[in-house]
PDB file of C-alpha atoms in Angstrom:
ATOM      1  CA  THR W   1      16.002 -25.625   2.378  1.00 56.00           C
ATOM      2  CA  MET W   2      14.510 -21.734   2.533  1.00 55.00           C
ATOM      3  CA  SER W   3      18.357 -20.664   1.811  1.00 56.00           C
ATOM      4  CA  HIS W   4      18.957 -22.650  -0.797  1.00 51.00           C
ATOM      5  CA  LEU W   5      15.186 -21.232  -2.665  1.00 57.00           C
ATOM      6  CA  ARG W   6      16.470 -17.877  -1.931  1.00 59.00           C
ATOM      7  CA  ILE W   7      19.834 -18.453  -3.758  1.00 51.00           C
ATOM      8  CA  VAL W   8      17.716 -20.479  -6.815  1.00 55.00           C
ATOM      9  CA  VAL W   9      15.192 -17.829  -6.542  1.00 57.00           C
ATOM     10  CA  PHE W  10      17.860 -14.704  -6.756  1.00 55.00           C
ATOM     11  CA  VAL W  11      19.684 -16.244  -9.053  1.00 49.00           C
ATOM     12  CA  LEU W  12      16.407 -16.915 -11.570  1.00 58.00           C
ATOM     13  CA  ILE W  13      14.984 -13.253 -10.960  1.00 56.00           C
ATOM     14  CA  SER W  14      18.700 -12.087 -11.878  1.00 52.00           C
ATOM     15  CA  LEU W  15      18.919 -13.715 -15.264  1.00 50.00           C
ATOM     16  CA  ILE W  16      15.254 -12.233 -16.353  1.00 53.00           C
ATOM     17  CA  ASN W  17      16.187  -9.078 -14.966  1.00 52.00           C
ATOM     18  CA  ASN W  18      19.678  -8.288 -15.661  1.00 47.00           C
ATOM     19  CA  ASN W  19      18.925  -5.674 -18.062  1.00 45.00           C
ATOM     20  CA  ASN W  20      16.723  -3.820 -16.449  1.00 49.00           C
ATOM     21  CA  ASN W  21      17.111  -1.072 -13.143  1.00 45.00           C
ATOM     22  CA  VAL W  22      14.795  -0.932 -10.514  1.00 42.00           C
ATOM     23  CA  ASN W  23      13.577   2.394 -10.443  1.00 46.00           C
ATOM     24  CA  ALA W  24      10.373   4.623  -9.242  1.00 42.00           C
ATOM     25  CA  LEU W  25       7.535   2.532  -9.947  1.00 45.00           C
ATOM     26  CA  SER W  26       5.436   5.085 -11.383  1.00 42.00           C
ATOM     27  CA  THR W  27       7.975   5.681 -14.405  1.00 42.00           C
ATOM     28  CA  GLN W  28       8.198   2.270 -15.490  1.00 43.00           C
ATOM     29  CA  PRO W  29       5.851   0.994 -18.405  1.00 44.00           C
ATOM     30  CA  GLN W  30       3.199  -0.606 -17.091  1.00 44.00           C
ATOM     31  CA  GLY W  31       1.941  -4.044 -18.300  1.00 43.00           C
ATOM     32  CA  LEU W  32      -0.741  -4.268 -21.771  1.00 47.00           C
ATOM     33  CA  PHE W  33      -3.437  -5.763 -19.914  1.00 67.00           C
ATOM     34  CA  ASP W  34      -3.332  -3.566 -16.466  1.00 79.00           C
ATOM     35  CA  ARG W  35      -6.790  -2.276 -15.248  1.00 84.00           C
ATOM     36  CA  PHE W  36      -5.015   0.250 -12.902  1.00 89.00           C
ATOM     37  CA  ARG W  37      -2.185   1.850 -12.034  1.00 89.00           C
ATOM     38  CA  PRO W  38      -0.040   3.019  -9.718  1.00 92.00           C
ATOM     39  CA  SER W  39       1.412   5.998  -8.812  1.00 91.00           C
ATOM     40  CA  CYS W  40       4.334   6.284  -5.611  1.00 89.00           C
ATOM     41  CA  PRO W  41       4.847   8.603  -4.184  1.00 90.00           C
ATOM     42  CA  ALA W  42       1.377  10.102  -4.864  1.00 90.00           C
ATOM     43  CA  ASP W  43       0.568  14.095  -5.031  1.00 88.00           C
ATOM     44  CA  ILE W  44      -1.611  15.191  -2.486  1.00 89.00           C
ATOM     45  CA  GLY W  45      -4.035  16.703  -4.483  1.00 89.00           C
ATOM     46  CA  SER W  46      -5.031  13.307  -5.311  1.00 90.00           C
ATOM     47  CA  ILE W  47      -5.510  11.702  -2.617  1.00 91.00           C
ATOM     48  CA  ARG W  48      -7.783  15.066  -1.466  1.00 89.00           C
ATOM     49  CA  ARG W  49      -9.430  14.448  -4.194  1.00 88.00           C
ATOM     50  CA  PHE W  50     -10.268  10.551  -2.905  1.00 90.00           C
ATOM     51  CA  ASP W  51     -11.326  11.958   0.276  1.00 87.00           C
ATOM     52  CA  SER W  52      -9.836  15.639   1.192  1.00 84.00           C
ATOM     53  CA  SER W  53     -10.417  14.589   5.421  1.00 85.00           C
ATOM     54  CA  LEU W  54      -7.531  12.638   5.181  1.00 83.00           C
ATOM     55  CA  THR W  55      -4.833  15.675   4.755  1.00 74.00           C
ATOM     56  CA  ASN W  56      -6.968  18.117   6.965  1.00 61.00           C
ATOM     57  CA  ASN W  57      -5.227  16.894  10.200  1.00 54.00           C
ATOM     58  CA  ASN W  58      -2.396  17.689  11.960  1.00 49.00           C
ATOM     59  CA  ASP W  59      -0.778  14.692  12.370  1.00 50.00           C
ATOM     60  CA  ASP W  60       2.065  13.614   9.774  1.00 45.00           C
ATOM     61  CA  ALA W  61      -0.052  12.747   6.454  1.00 44.00           C
ATOM     62  CA  ASP W  62       1.525  15.492   5.173  1.00 46.00           C
ATOM     63  CA  SER W  63       4.780  15.366   6.279  1.00 58.00           C
ATOM     64  CA  ASP W  64       8.249  13.941   4.130  1.00 65.00           C
ATOM     65  CA  THR W  65       8.339  11.103   6.729  1.00 81.00           C
ATOM     66  CA  ALA W  66       5.140   9.706   5.540  1.00 88.00           C
ATOM     67  CA  THR W  67       4.569   7.915   1.650  1.00 92.00           C
ATOM     68  CA  TRP W  68       1.513   8.265   0.102  1.00 94.00           C
ATOM     69  CA  ILE W  69       0.195   6.066  -3.245  1.00 94.00           C
ATOM     70  CA  ALA W  70      -2.744   6.341  -5.454  1.00 95.00           C
ATOM     71  CA  ILE W  71      -3.851   3.978  -7.802  1.00 93.00           C
ATOM     72  CA  PHE W  72      -5.504   5.527 -10.962  1.00 92.00           C
ATOM     73  CA  ARG W  73      -7.311   3.401 -13.628  1.00 85.00           C
ATOM     74  CA  SER W  74      -5.300   2.659 -16.782  1.00 81.00           C
ATOM     75  CA  ALA W  75      -6.396   3.078 -20.507  1.00 71.00           C
ATOM     76  CA  ASN W  76      -6.911  -0.222 -20.890  1.00 65.00           C
ATOM     77  CA  ASN W  77     -10.654   0.085 -19.422  1.00 62.00           C
ATOM     78  CA  LYS W  78     -13.490   0.609 -21.254  1.00 60.00           C
ATOM     79  CA  PRO W  79     -15.396   3.683 -22.410  1.00 57.00           C
ATOM     80  CA  SER W  80     -18.288   2.965 -19.635  1.00 59.00           C
ATOM     81  CA  VAL W  81     -15.743   2.133 -16.671  1.00 61.00           C
ATOM     82  CA  TYR W  82     -14.977   5.691 -16.703  1.00 58.00           C
ATOM     83  CA  ILE W  83     -18.508   7.049 -17.756  1.00 63.00           C
ATOM     84  CA  ARG W  84     -19.575   5.227 -14.308  1.00 64.00           C
ATOM     85  CA  ASP W  85     -16.600   5.709 -12.064  1.00 65.00           C
ATOM     86  CA  ASP W  86     -17.171   9.913 -12.885  1.00 66.00           C
ATOM     87  CA  PHE W  87     -20.432   9.494 -12.476  1.00 60.00           C
ATOM     88  CA  MET W  88     -19.979   7.718  -8.436  1.00 66.00           C
ATOM     89  CA  ASN W  89     -17.546  10.588  -7.997  1.00 64.00           C
ATOM     90  CA  ALA W  90     -20.279  12.826  -8.869  1.00 68.00           C
ATOM     91  CA  MET W  91     -21.883  11.695  -6.956  1.00 68.00           C
ATOM     92  CA  LYS W  92     -20.037  12.216  -3.705  1.00 65.00           C
ATOM     93  CA  VAL W  93     -18.746  15.305  -4.369  1.00 65.00           C
ATOM     94  CA  ALA W  94     -22.408  16.432  -4.745  1.00 67.00           C
ATOM     95  CA  THR W  95     -23.051  14.739  -1.158  1.00 69.00           C
ATOM     96  CA  THR W  96     -20.099  15.841   0.945  1.00 63.00           C
ATOM     97  CA  THR W  97     -20.808  17.806   3.797  1.00 59.00           C
ATOM     98  CA  THR W  98     -19.470  19.423   6.635  1.00 54.00           C
ATOM     99  CA  ASP W  99     -19.630  21.363   9.338  1.00 52.00           C
ATOM    100  CA  ASP W 100     -19.462  25.140   9.436  1.00 49.00           C
ATOM    101  CA  ASP W 101     -18.688  27.546  11.976  1.00 48.00           C
ATOM    102  CA  ASP W 102     -22.543  27.850  13.698  1.00 50.00           C
ATOM    103  CA  GLY W 103     -22.764  23.938  13.685  1.00 49.00           C
ATOM    104  CA  GLY W 104     -24.569  23.711  10.602  1.00 49.00           C
ATOM    105  CA  ILE W 105     -24.171  21.618   7.831  1.00 46.00           C
ATOM    106  CA  MET W 106     -22.567  22.936   4.460  1.00 45.00           C
ATOM    107  CA  ILE W 107     -21.927  21.459   1.412  1.00 44.00           C
ATOM    108  CA  LYS W 108     -19.245  21.363  -0.526  1.00 46.00           C
ATOM    109  CA  SER W 109     -17.615  21.035  -3.895  1.00 43.00           C
ATOM    110  CA  GLU W 110     -14.297  19.186  -5.241  1.00 43.00           C
ATOM    111  CA  SER W 111     -13.934  22.636  -6.167  1.00 40.00           C
ATOM    112  CA  MET W 112     -14.625  24.253  -2.948  1.00 40.00           C
ATOM    113  CA  MET W 113     -12.400  22.137  -0.771  1.00 41.00           C
ATOM    114  CA  ASN W 114      -9.456  21.767  -3.053  1.00 42.00           C
ATOM    115  CA  ASP W 115      -9.214  25.492  -4.091  1.00 41.00           C
ATOM    116  CA  ASP W 116      -5.843  26.791  -3.681  1.00 38.00           C
ATOM    117  CA  LYS W 117      -4.343  23.326  -2.081  1.00 36.00           C
ATOM    118  CA  ILE W 118      -3.380  21.411  -4.917  1.00 33.00           C
ATOM    119  CA  GLU W 119       0.348  20.922  -5.222  1.00 38.00           C
ATOM    120  CA  ILE W 120       1.034  19.217  -8.417  1.00 34.00           C
ATOM    121  CA  THR W 121       4.173  16.904  -7.885  1.00 39.00           C
ATOM    122  CA  SER W 122       3.574  14.118 -10.304  1.00 41.00           C
ATOM    123  CA  ASN W 123       5.098  13.777 -13.590  1.00 44.00           C
ATOM    124  CA  SER W 124       1.813  13.244 -15.103  1.00 48.00           C
ATOM    125  CA  VAL W 125      -0.666  16.165 -16.317  1.00 48.00           C
ATOM    126  CA  MET W 126      -3.582  13.791 -15.913  1.00 51.00           C
ATOM    127  CA  GLU W 127      -2.799  12.795 -11.916  1.00 53.00           C
ATOM    128  CA  SER W 128      -3.316  15.965 -11.391  1.00 57.00           C
ATOM    129  CA  THR W 129      -7.121  16.102 -12.229  1.00 76.00           C
ATOM    130  CA  GLU W 130      -8.167  12.537 -12.076  1.00 83.00           C
ATOM    131  CA  THR W 131      -9.560  10.904  -8.760  1.00 87.00           C
ATOM    132  CA  PRO W 132      -8.010   7.837  -7.973  1.00 92.00           C
ATOM    133  CA  VAL W 133     -10.011   4.473  -6.873  1.00 92.00           C
ATOM    134  CA  ALA W 134      -7.716   3.615  -4.010  1.00 94.00           C
ATOM    135  CA  ILE W 135      -5.051   4.754  -1.612  1.00 95.00           C
ATOM    136  CA  ALA W 136      -2.476   3.887   0.805  1.00 95.00           C
ATOM    137  CA  ARG W 137       0.129   5.241   3.625  1.00 95.00           C
ATOM    138  CA  LEU W 138       3.101   4.202   4.751  1.00 94.00           C
ATOM    139  CA  SER W 139       4.996   6.235   7.769  1.00 92.00           C
ATOM    140  CA  PRO W 140       7.229   5.800   9.984  1.00 91.00           C
ATOM    141  CA  SER W 141       5.965   3.984  13.264  1.00 87.00           C
ATOM    142  CA  GLN W 142       7.343   4.460  16.935  1.00 83.00           C
ATOM    143  CA  ASP W 143       9.344   1.710  17.553  1.00 81.00           C
ATOM    144  CA  LYS W 144      12.917   1.655  15.778  1.00 79.00           C
ATOM    145  CA  ASN W 145      13.126   0.637  12.098  1.00 82.00           C
ATOM    146  CA  CYS W 146       9.202   0.041  11.850  1.00 90.00           C
ATOM    147  CA  TRP W 147       6.660   1.144   9.323  1.00 93.00           C
ATOM    148  CA  ILE W 148       3.129   1.119   9.788  1.00 94.00           C
ATOM    149  CA  LEU W 149       1.018   0.217   6.208  1.00 95.00           C
ATOM    150  CA  ASP W 150      -2.650   2.196   7.072  1.00 92.00           C
ATOM    151  CA  ASN W 151      -4.759   4.152   5.272  1.00 92.00           C
ATOM    152  CA  MET W 152      -5.878   1.347   3.069  1.00 94.00           C
ATOM    153  CA  ARG W 153      -9.035   2.155   1.340  1.00 93.00           C
ATOM    154  CA  CYS W 154     -10.412   1.887  -2.203  1.00 93.00           C
ATOM    155  CA  SER W 155     -13.858   3.238  -3.359  1.00 90.00           C
ATOM    156  CA  LEU W 156     -14.814   0.298  -6.335  1.00 89.00           C
ATOM    157  CA  LYS W 157     -17.719  -1.792  -4.836  1.00 86.00           C
ATOM    158  CA  LYS W 158     -15.993  -4.802  -3.325  1.00 83.00           C
ATOM    159  CA  GLU W 159     -19.787  -6.944  -3.907  1.00 83.00           C
ATOM    160  CA  GLU W 160     -19.095  -7.093  -7.458  1.00 80.00           C
ATOM    161  CA  MET W 161     -16.920  -9.776  -8.610  1.00 83.00           C
ATOM    162  CA  GLU W 162     -15.121 -10.686 -11.471  1.00 80.00           C
ATOM    163  CA  GLU W 163     -12.229 -13.896 -11.496  1.00 79.00           C
ATOM    164  CA  GLU W 164     -10.645 -12.105 -14.096  1.00 80.00           C
ATOM    165  CA  CYS W 165      -9.182 -10.012 -11.287  1.00 82.00           C
ATOM    166  CA  ASP W 166      -6.180 -10.572  -8.684  1.00 83.00           C
ATOM    167  CA  GLY W 167      -8.461 -11.239  -5.878  1.00 81.00           C
ATOM    168  CA  GLY W 168     -11.673 -11.997  -6.947  1.00 85.00           C
ATOM    169  CA  SER W 169     -13.028  -8.109  -7.749  1.00 88.00           C
ATOM    170  CA  GLU W 170     -11.460  -5.451  -9.019  1.00 88.00           C
ATOM    171  CA  HIS W 171     -11.587  -4.000  -5.577  1.00 92.00           C
ATOM    172  CA  THR W 172      -9.304  -6.522  -4.526  1.00 93.00           C
ATOM    173  CA  GLU W 173      -7.241  -5.630  -7.354  1.00 91.00           C
ATOM    174  CA  ALA W 174      -6.753  -1.786  -6.694  1.00 92.00           C
ATOM    175  CA  LEU W 175      -5.391  -2.644  -3.425  1.00 95.00           C
ATOM    176  CA  CYS W 176      -3.211  -5.854  -4.450  1.00 94.00           C
ATOM    177  CA  VAL W 177      -1.674  -3.168  -6.515  1.00 94.00           C
ATOM    178  CA  ALA W 178      -1.408  -0.319  -3.794  1.00 95.00           C
ATOM    179  CA  ILE W 179       0.280  -3.133  -1.602  1.00 95.00           C
ATOM    180  CA  ASP W 180       2.932  -4.142  -4.310  1.00 95.00           C
ATOM    181  CA  ALA W 181       4.068  -0.675  -5.188  1.00 94.00           C
ATOM    182  CA  ILE W 182       4.237   0.383  -1.857  1.00 94.00           C
ATOM    183  CA  LEU W 183       6.335  -2.608  -1.278  1.00 95.00           C
ATOM    184  CA  ILE W 184       8.779  -1.679  -4.234  1.00 95.00           C
ATOM    185  CA  HIS W 185       8.579   2.465  -3.160  1.00 93.00           C
ATOM    186  CA  HIS W 186       9.729   1.396   0.834  1.00 93.00           C
ATOM    187  CA  LEU W 187      12.853  -1.589  -0.744  1.00 93.00           C
ATOM    188  CA  THR W 188      13.939   1.393  -3.291  1.00 92.00           C
ATOM    189  CA  ASN W 189      14.374   4.297  -0.780  1.00 89.00           C
ATOM    190  CA  GLN W 190      15.842   3.217   2.086  1.00 84.00           C
ATOM    191  CA  SER W 191      19.531   2.571   2.110  1.00 79.00           C
ATOM    192  CA  LYS W 192      21.504  -0.598   2.286  1.00 76.00           C
ATOM    193  CA  GLU W 193      22.406   0.025   6.321  1.00 75.00           C
ATOM    194  CA  SER W 194      18.796   0.727   7.024  1.00 75.00           C
ATOM    195  CA  LEU W 195      16.719  -1.323   5.214  1.00 81.00           C
ATOM    196  CA  PHE W 196      14.913  -3.521   7.498  1.00 85.00           C
ATOM    197  CA  PHE W 197      11.816  -5.777   5.964  1.00 91.00           C
ATOM    198  CA  ASN W 198      11.359  -8.832   8.584  1.00 90.00           C
ATOM    199  CA  GLY W 199       8.602  -7.484  10.946  1.00 89.00           C
ATOM    200  CA  ALA W 200       9.680  -4.236  10.266  1.00 91.00           C
ATOM    201  CA  ILE W 201       6.112  -3.657   8.259  1.00 94.00           C
ATOM    202  CA  ARG W 202       3.120  -3.619  10.187  1.00 94.00           C
ATOM    203  CA  THR W 203      -0.563  -3.006   9.542  1.00 94.00           C
ATOM    204  CA  LYS W 204      -4.048  -3.369  10.303  1.00 93.00           C
ATOM    205  CA  ALA W 205      -5.877  -5.183   8.563  1.00 93.00           C
ATOM    206  CA  THR W 206     -10.096  -5.596   7.191  1.00 92.00           C
ATOM    207  CA  LEU W 207     -11.219  -9.605   6.319  1.00 92.00           C
ATOM    208  CA  VAL W 208     -10.951  -8.180   3.075  1.00 92.00           C
ATOM    209  CA  SER W 209      -6.953  -6.762   3.133  1.00 93.00           C
ATOM    210  CA  ALA W 210      -5.662  -9.474   5.492  1.00 94.00           C
ATOM    211  CA  GLN W 211      -6.270 -12.171   2.667  1.00 94.00           C
ATOM    212  CA  LEU W 212      -4.178 -10.101   0.512  1.00 94.00           C
ATOM    213  CA  LEU W 213      -1.508  -9.499   2.318  1.00 95.00           C
ATOM    214  CA  GLU W 214      -1.469 -13.140   3.837  1.00 95.00           C
ATOM    215  CA  GLU W 215      -0.866 -14.162   0.276  1.00 93.00           C
ATOM    216  CA  ARG W 216       2.092 -11.896  -0.070  1.00 94.00           C
ATOM    217  CA  GLY W 217       3.125 -13.025   2.807  1.00 94.00           C
ATOM    218  CA  PHE W 218       2.922 -11.095   5.517  1.00 96.00           C
ATOM    219  CA  GLU W 219       1.817 -12.935   8.789  1.00 94.00           C
ATOM    220  CA  GLN W 220      -0.674 -12.261  12.153  1.00 93.00           C
ATOM    221  CA  VAL W 221       0.922 -11.327  14.840  1.00 91.00           C
ATOM    222  CA  THR W 222       1.551 -13.425  17.719  1.00 86.00           C
ATOM    223  CA  ALA W 223       1.815 -10.586  20.327  1.00 83.00           C
ATOM    224  CA  LEU W 224      -0.487  -7.658  20.548  1.00 78.00           C
ATOM    225  CA  ASN W 225       1.363  -3.938  20.834  1.00 80.00           C
ATOM    226  CA  LYS W 226       0.118  -0.511  20.880  1.00 81.00           C
ATOM    227  CA  ASP W 227      -0.094  -0.215  17.366  1.00 82.00           C
ATOM    228  CA  MET W 228      -3.096  -2.920  17.619  1.00 86.00           C
ATOM    229  CA  ALA W 229      -1.334  -4.316  14.366  1.00 91.00           C
ATOM    230  CA  SER W 230      -2.748  -7.567  12.792  1.00 92.00           C
ATOM    231  CA  HIS W 231      -0.238  -8.129  10.363  1.00 94.00           C
ATOM    232  CA  THR W 232       3.778  -7.826  10.134  1.00 94.00           C
ATOM    233  CA  SER W 233       6.411  -8.321   6.687  1.00 94.00           C
ATOM    234  CA  SER W 234       8.042 -11.552   7.186  1.00 93.00           C
ATOM    235  CA  LEU W 235      11.171 -12.045   4.764  1.00 92.00           C
ATOM    236  CA  ASP W 236      11.173 -15.442   3.845  1.00 92.00           C
ATOM    237  CA  ALA W 237       7.411 -15.900   3.288  1.00 94.00           C
ATOM    238  CA  CYS W 238       7.364 -12.803   1.213  1.00 94.00           C
ATOM    239  CA  LEU W 239       9.815 -14.077  -0.991  1.00 93.00           C
ATOM    240  CA  GLU W 240       8.161 -17.297  -1.206  1.00 93.00           C
ATOM    241  CA  SER W 241       4.541 -15.770  -1.624  1.00 94.00           C
ATOM    242  CA  TYR W 242       6.203 -13.680  -4.557  1.00 94.00           C
ATOM    243  CA  ALA W 243       8.078 -15.943  -6.017  1.00 92.00           C
ATOM    244  CA  ASN W 244       5.021 -18.422  -6.309  1.00 91.00           C
ATOM    245  CA  ARG W 245       3.459 -15.078  -8.310  1.00 90.00           C
ATOM    246  CA  VAL W 246       6.034 -14.937 -10.862  1.00 89.00           C
ATOM    247  CA  VAL W 247       5.824 -18.520 -12.396  1.00 86.00           C
ATOM    248  CA  GLY W 248       2.406 -18.663 -11.900  1.00 78.00           C
ATOM    249  CA  THR W 249      -0.732 -18.053 -14.549  1.00 66.00           C
ATOM    250  CA  LYS W 250      -2.688 -15.494 -11.828  1.00 71.00           C
ATOM    251  CA  GLY W 251      -2.506 -12.298 -12.168  1.00 69.00           C
ATOM    252  CA  GLY W 252      -1.959 -10.124 -15.116  1.00 74.00           C
ATOM    253  CA  ALA W 253       1.499  -8.374 -16.571  1.00 79.00           C
ATOM    254  CA  GLY W 254       1.914  -5.779 -14.729  1.00 84.00           C
ATOM    255  CA  SER W 255       1.473  -8.248 -11.469  1.00 87.00           C
ATOM    256  CA  ARG W 256       4.134 -10.475 -12.806  1.00 89.00           C
ATOM    257  CA  GLU W 257       6.474  -7.846 -13.129  1.00 90.00           C
ATOM    258  CA  ARG W 258       6.106  -6.228  -9.806  1.00 92.00           C
ATOM    259  CA  ALA W 259       6.583  -9.494  -8.748  1.00 93.00           C
ATOM    260  CA  ILE W 260       9.570  -9.611  -9.853  1.00 93.00           C
ATOM    261  CA  LYS W 261      10.349  -6.300  -8.782  1.00 93.00           C
ATOM    262  CA  ILE W 262      10.138  -7.325  -5.438  1.00 94.00           C
ATOM    263  CA  CYS W 263      11.751 -10.534  -5.118  1.00 94.00           C
ATOM    264  CA  SER W 264      14.820  -9.000  -6.809  1.00 92.00           C
ATOM    265  CA  LEU W 265      15.001  -6.634  -4.296  1.00 93.00           C
ATOM    266  CA  LEU W 266      14.303  -8.672  -1.342  1.00 92.00           C
ATOM    267  CA  GLY W 267      16.631 -10.694  -2.580  1.00 89.00           C
ATOM    268  CA  LYS W 268      19.570  -8.572  -2.158  1.00 88.00           C
ATOM    269  CA  ILE W 269      18.930  -8.127   1.751  1.00 89.00           C
ATOM    270  CA  ASP W 270      20.648  -9.448   4.479  1.00 87.00           C
ATOM    271  CA  ARG W 271      18.744 -12.511   5.981  1.00 85.00           C
ATOM    272  CA  GLU W 272      20.804 -13.087   9.459  1.00 86.00           C
ATOM    273  CA  LYS W 273      21.088  -9.228   9.701  1.00 85.00           C
ATOM    274  CA  ASP W 274      17.309  -8.611   9.142  1.00 82.00           C
ATOM    275  CA  LEU W 275      16.355 -11.158  11.787  1.00 82.00           C
ATOM    276  CA  VAL W 276      18.713 -10.099  14.837  1.00 79.00           C
ATOM    277  CA  SER W 277      17.173  -6.457  13.455  1.00 72.00           C
ATOM    278  CA  ASN W 278      13.718  -8.062  14.057  1.00 66.00           C
ATOM    279  CA  ASN W 279      14.774 -10.265  17.139  1.00 65.00           C
ATOM    280  CA  ASN W 280      16.285  -6.758  18.895  1.00 61.00           C
ATOM    281  CA  ASN W 281      12.601  -5.063  17.810  1.00 62.00           C
ATOM    282  CA  ASP W 282      11.157  -7.789  19.916  1.00 59.00           C
ATOM    283  CA  ASP W 283      13.237  -7.645  22.968  1.00 52.00           C
ATOM    284  CA  ASP W 284      12.727  -3.893  23.378  1.00 53.00           C
ATOM    285  CA  LYS W 285       8.556  -4.116  23.372  1.00 54.00           C
ATOM    286  CA  GLU W 286       6.418  -3.551  26.654  1.00 50.00           C
ATOM    287  CA  GLU W 287       5.977  -7.082  27.421  1.00 54.00           C
ATOM    288  CA  ASP W 288       2.934  -6.824  29.727  1.00 55.00           C
ATOM    289  CA  TYR W 289       1.343  -4.157  27.482  1.00 58.00           C
ATOM    290  CA  ASP W 290      -2.641  -4.249  27.467  1.00 63.00           C
ATOM    291  CA  PRO W 291      -4.458  -2.715  25.189  1.00 61.00           C
ATOM    292  CA  TRP W 292      -7.711  -2.077  27.203  1.00 65.00           C
ATOM    293  CA  ALA W 293      -5.760  -0.145  29.532  1.00 65.00           C
ATOM    294  CA  GLY W 294      -7.587   2.849  28.560  1.00 66.00           C
ATOM    295  CA  ILE W 295     -11.026   2.491  29.521  1.00 69.00           C
ATOM    296  CA  LYS W 296     -10.788   0.239  32.554  1.00 66.00           C
ATOM    297  CA  LYS W 297     -11.592   3.303  34.567  1.00 63.00           C
ATOM    298  CA  PHE W 298     -14.648   3.655  32.316  1.00 69.00           C
ATOM    299  CA  LEU W 299     -15.632   0.226  33.421  1.00 65.00           C
TER     300      LEU W 299
END
């Protein structure tokens, strides 16, 4: 049964990880052959370097309640990879345009957009000047005990396939690292009383990210909600999926290490309490919510 599977997995994870404390992911040593390294919570300056428009809006992007994650290249890549990334970043900076006050188009360089705005909070000096290849954000929802995973973006080309990568390409592997890292951060930094996981993390997935989320135990929603989420976290499914990744041969050492941490954290959650909380949240939602009500008056 699922309860027996949880006990077996938790015992195995405890034996494997009995001498390691679950700390912030950005301070842990990464696998020898990892292509990417996560930084969570990420420095806002690195998010601006990825896309300055993400932190210019008057929303909760810069608030203390939202958590950003940035994925950087590790030191295990070939020199040609860094040269290619630097060239693509230079092209992006050269073609970045914004509307000026007179309604015209003005080209801004990366230094102009980030001047006097960089807030270095990372322990790594390299991250203060390096541009991430992927980002994501986890922010609290208006619903009780719910969080929204959004802004999952990657600058790497999804068309360039590589069998050794998790998901089949560097694009998908960078997003996989972001998903794993944000889960570890969320599970680590929530108190035992306020930690809920089953149905607590909701996201609007794309065709690419949907497969990556489902491989990690996220399930498709069965009813529409105001946030228009397509997938939600599932305690049993995520625990089973990450347990399979621990014993599987797919992925590198860093991927397996993150899977072990997530299994260890999920195994400590009170399952009965978590499922009851999820059912209470479902009862509080509007059953007759119409997502097209706002545009019906224009039809």
